[in-house]
């Protein structure tokens, strides 16, 4: 329901907020008058008139634009003074995504969301659950001589993520795990011993950390998801390869939380069934 505000009170609020915005902007009354194309006396009247009248929409909008606030805030229709452009900038950000295990930005987001449920659709297998042998096979070609140092530095962060107060739900397509187990596609050339060790490691972690860690496998022929992470109610981050695209507005975070919930609800293999899947894959490739 929309709150009905008395005209006199709204006019008084307008004067208070206009004075505050003018003071914060550092502009003089004369400068504001020039910026919006009115006489200085008009600005003076807007700032001091104790009547119940409000200026017309053109003047309100011009003042808001010149002072860098929203017209809704000046009129007490919003409690946030930011204009639309500032609100969009605050709710949407894009940062570089270096080829690293856990870069500074990702780790900051995990720390910020500690205690909340974190929902994750990885681009491949989740890094936080990989053995060192798999990390070396995967990252050494990209990191060269610094691979060992980078992996060592990341292991503490991966351990922190596994042991944090957050619950983790991970959803990924069935073919990703199958491709890994059979060393096809992205995993072509991956030695059998590394695959067997990793499957054992997966099973151990999923058993030990359940229910704080839950992994679901969905059929990519029926469902699709881009790589993303939803950090509780705080933000949703998409991985686009070279950059992360992060949304902080409540509506989008809720939308992609719902998308993730659909992946879980429609999963062909649930978190309880997953250890059995690991054992079956291990038996299939070691026979």
XYZ file of C-alpha atoms in Angstrom:
287
model
C 0.000 0.000 0.000
C 1.297 3.483 -0.864
C 1.710 5.804 2.126
C -0.350 9.018 1.794
C 1.696 11.989 3.054
C 0.141 15.320 3.961
C 0.906 17.969 1.318
C 2.401 20.364 3.854
C 4.645 17.634 5.268
C 5.763 16.587 1.801
C 6.576 20.199 0.932
C 8.553 20.548 4.154
C 10.460 17.323 3.398
C 11.177 18.617 -0.098
C 12.722 21.811 1.307
C 14.825 19.866 3.828
C 16.111 17.423 1.228
C 16.760 20.133 -1.350
C 18.802 22.083 1.226
C 20.735 18.948 2.133
C 21.429 18.044 -1.516
C 22.533 21.601 -2.298
C 24.854 21.643 0.712
C 26.345 18.249 -0.165
C 26.858 19.256 -3.795
C 28.899 22.340 -2.921
C 26.902 24.463 -5.384
C 25.663 27.934 -4.553
C 22.039 28.952 -5.030
C 23.105 31.030 -8.005
C 24.962 28.092 -9.573
C 21.939 25.829 -9.146
C 19.687 28.488 -10.665
C 21.952 28.753 -13.713
C 22.144 24.967 -14.036
C 18.370 24.547 -14.209
C 17.550 27.764 -16.031
C 15.595 29.720 -13.397
C 16.093 32.924 -11.412
C 18.047 32.806 -8.146
C 14.912 34.049 -6.379
C 13.116 30.889 -7.473
C 15.757 28.728 -5.801
C 15.616 30.852 -2.679
C 11.849 30.415 -2.549
C 12.139 26.639 -2.983
C 14.562 26.489 -0.077
C 12.655 28.701 2.355
C 8.937 28.850 1.437
C 6.888 27.401 4.285
C 3.782 26.829 2.177
C 2.275 23.546 1.062
C 2.994 24.013 -2.649
C 5.569 21.925 -4.489
C 7.366 23.046 -7.679
C 6.318 21.570 -11.000
C 7.768 18.285 -12.250
C 10.207 20.033 -14.619
C 11.823 22.017 -11.781
C 11.969 18.997 -9.458
C 13.577 16.875 -12.178
C 16.044 19.620 -13.109
C 17.085 20.107 -9.467
C 17.538 16.361 -9.036
C 19.705 16.130 -12.159
C 21.860 19.114 -11.212
C 22.395 17.897 -7.653
C 22.984 14.227 -8.501
C 20.029 12.841 -6.553
C 16.750 11.233 -7.556
C 13.523 13.173 -7.960
C 11.760 10.439 -5.959
C 14.054 11.136 -3.015
C 13.423 14.896 -3.164
C 9.682 14.187 -3.118
C 9.973 11.632 -0.262
C 8.883 8.799 -2.546
C 12.164 7.015 -1.833
C 14.582 6.884 1.085
C 17.565 6.482 -1.236
C 19.054 9.698 -2.635
C 20.977 8.009 -5.454
C 19.837 8.663 -8.984
C 19.001 5.818 -11.366
C 22.487 5.670 -12.888
C 24.121 5.432 -9.457
C 21.694 2.733 -8.362
C 22.484 0.662 -11.467
C 26.223 1.151 -10.938
C 25.901 0.032 -7.314
C 23.841 -3.044 -8.175
C 25.887 -4.192 -11.182
C 29.649 -4.510 -11.441
C 32.096 -6.208 -13.780
C 35.582 -7.278 -12.728
C 38.362 -9.229 -14.404
C 38.512 -12.963 -13.842
C 42.170 -14.049 -13.890
C 43.103 -17.650 -14.645
C 43.574 -18.565 -11.016
C 42.209 -21.017 -8.487
C 40.782 -18.545 -6.001
C 41.504 -14.944 -6.944
C 41.210 -12.078 -4.469
C 37.740 -11.007 -5.592
C 36.177 -14.459 -5.374
C 37.675 -15.017 -1.920
C 36.335 -11.637 -0.721
C 32.842 -12.614 -1.881
C 33.056 -15.910 0.008
C 34.195 -14.109 3.148
C 31.435 -11.516 2.812
C 28.815 -14.263 2.535
C 30.156 -16.398 5.384
C 27.240 -17.911 7.264
C 24.874 -17.735 4.287
C 24.041 -20.564 1.905
C 26.216 -20.397 -1.200
C 24.807 -21.893 -4.416
C 27.308 -22.673 -7.143
C 27.201 -23.865 -10.745
C 30.889 -24.360 -11.647
C 32.347 -23.939 -15.121
C 33.892 -27.412 -14.774
C 34.420 -29.456 -11.607
C 34.421 -27.318 -8.437
C 37.974 -26.231 -7.599
C 37.347 -26.365 -3.862
C 36.923 -30.158 -4.079
C 39.897 -31.028 -6.327
C 43.004 -32.923 -5.309
C 46.383 -31.254 -5.675
C 47.265 -33.669 -8.477
C 44.239 -32.594 -10.516
C 44.934 -28.911 -9.826
C 48.507 -29.327 -11.058
C 47.397 -31.130 -14.224
C 44.787 -28.464 -14.956
C 46.582 -25.250 -14.035
C 50.274 -25.921 -14.704
C 49.946 -25.372 -18.496
C 48.501 -21.896 -17.858
C 50.585 -20.817 -14.872
C 53.924 -22.276 -15.918
C 56.682 -22.075 -13.320
C 54.416 -20.281 -10.877
C 51.865 -23.116 -10.819
C 53.226 -24.787 -7.680
C 53.385 -21.485 -5.815
C 49.874 -20.489 -6.922
C 48.394 -23.844 -5.949
C 50.111 -23.727 -2.582
C 48.770 -20.225 -1.909
C 45.269 -21.275 -2.934
C 45.087 -24.455 -0.877
C 44.609 -22.547 2.383
C 41.756 -20.570 0.823
C 40.133 -23.701 -0.571
C 40.383 -25.285 2.878
C 38.851 -22.166 4.451
C 35.947 -22.312 2.009
C 35.305 -25.974 2.818
C 35.430 -25.280 6.558
C 33.590 -21.941 6.637
C 30.251 -21.462 8.352
C 28.484 -21.431 4.987
C 26.429 -24.259 3.540
C 27.348 -25.072 -0.060
C 24.995 -26.378 -2.714
C 26.620 -27.256 -6.031
C 24.764 -28.175 -9.210
C 26.460 -29.379 -12.381
C 25.530 -31.353 -15.492
C 25.870 -35.120 -15.393
C 28.116 -35.106 -18.470
C 30.776 -33.055 -16.643
C 31.441 -35.783 -14.106
C 31.167 -38.530 -16.727
C 33.600 -36.705 -19.064
C 36.060 -36.379 -16.212
C 35.820 -40.042 -15.224
C 36.342 -41.238 -18.812
C 38.964 -38.587 -19.685
C 37.137 -37.169 -22.691
C 36.641 -33.630 -23.909
C 38.224 -31.110 -21.544
C 39.762 -33.970 -19.524
C 41.400 -35.784 -22.434
C 44.818 -37.041 -21.431
C 44.129 -36.998 -17.699
C 45.928 -40.047 -16.194
C 43.821 -42.839 -14.720
C 45.466 -42.685 -11.295
C 44.550 -39.002 -10.908
C 40.944 -39.736 -11.893
C 40.644 -42.628 -9.437
C 42.177 -40.595 -6.637
C 39.855 -37.684 -7.381
C 36.725 -39.853 -7.397
C 37.722 -41.250 -3.992
C 38.329 -37.698 -2.767
C 34.942 -36.560 -4.037
C 33.185 -39.427 -2.292
C 35.036 -38.786 0.962
C 34.247 -35.057 1.029
C 30.616 -35.474 0.012
C 30.123 -38.053 2.766
C 32.042 -36.227 5.492
C 30.669 -32.738 4.801
C 27.039 -33.681 4.144
C 24.652 -31.909 4.698
C 26.764 -28.723 4.757
C 27.974 -29.693 1.288
C 25.383 -30.974 -1.164
C 26.048 -31.695 -4.845
C 23.348 -32.365 -7.435
C 23.696 -33.563 -11.025
C 21.195 -32.452 -13.651
C 20.576 -33.544 -17.232
C 21.893 -30.832 -19.578
C 19.562 -32.043 -22.327
C 16.642 -30.800 -20.216
C 18.210 -27.988 -18.179
C 20.895 -25.404 -18.768
C 22.809 -23.028 -16.552
C 25.688 -20.654 -17.162
C 28.448 -20.803 -14.541
C 27.268 -18.738 -11.581
C 27.451 -18.380 -7.822
C 24.699 -16.989 -5.603
C 26.141 -15.698 -2.335
C 23.167 -15.923 0.002
C 20.881 -12.876 -0.385
C 23.877 -10.598 -1.044
C 24.814 -11.024 -4.683
C 24.860 -13.265 -7.736
C 28.022 -13.588 -9.836
C 28.211 -14.895 -13.406
C 31.479 -16.200 -14.836
C 31.985 -15.060 -18.425
C 35.526 -16.339 -18.909
C 37.573 -13.164 -18.766
C 35.249 -11.283 -16.400
C 32.816 -11.712 -13.513
C 29.436 -10.010 -13.772
C 28.015 -9.355 -10.295
C 24.435 -8.341 -9.417
C 23.524 -7.025 -5.979
C 19.928 -5.937 -6.443
C 17.462 -8.071 -4.494
C 15.203 -8.904 -7.442
C 17.967 -10.420 -9.587
C 19.526 -12.297 -6.672
C 16.133 -13.845 -5.930
C 15.600 -14.665 -9.628
C 18.841 -16.608 -9.921
C 18.353 -18.245 -6.524
C 15.073 -19.553 -7.912
C 16.883 -20.707 -11.071
C 19.327 -22.674 -8.929
C 16.486 -24.168 -6.903
C 15.019 -25.454 -10.192
C 18.317 -27.222 -10.970
C 18.215 -28.909 -7.573
C 14.532 -29.796 -7.808
C 14.944 -31.309 -11.293
C 18.256 -33.056 -10.574
C 18.555 -36.624 -11.778
C 21.101 -37.479 -9.090
C 20.614 -36.024 -5.616
C 23.222 -35.294 -2.962
C 22.354 -38.527 -1.141
C 22.767 -40.569 -4.331
C 26.039 -38.971 -5.417
C 28.507 -41.132 -3.420
C 27.057 -44.184 -5.166
C 27.606 -42.481 -8.520
C 31.267 -41.908 -7.664
C 31.699 -45.581 -6.764
C 29.985 -46.702 -9.969
C 32.221 -44.496 -12.121
C 35.302 -45.707 -10.312
C 34.340 -49.327 -10.935
C 33.619 -48.595 -14.610
C 37.009 -47.032 -15.380
C 39.164 -49.320 -13.257
C 37.800 -52.595 -14.622
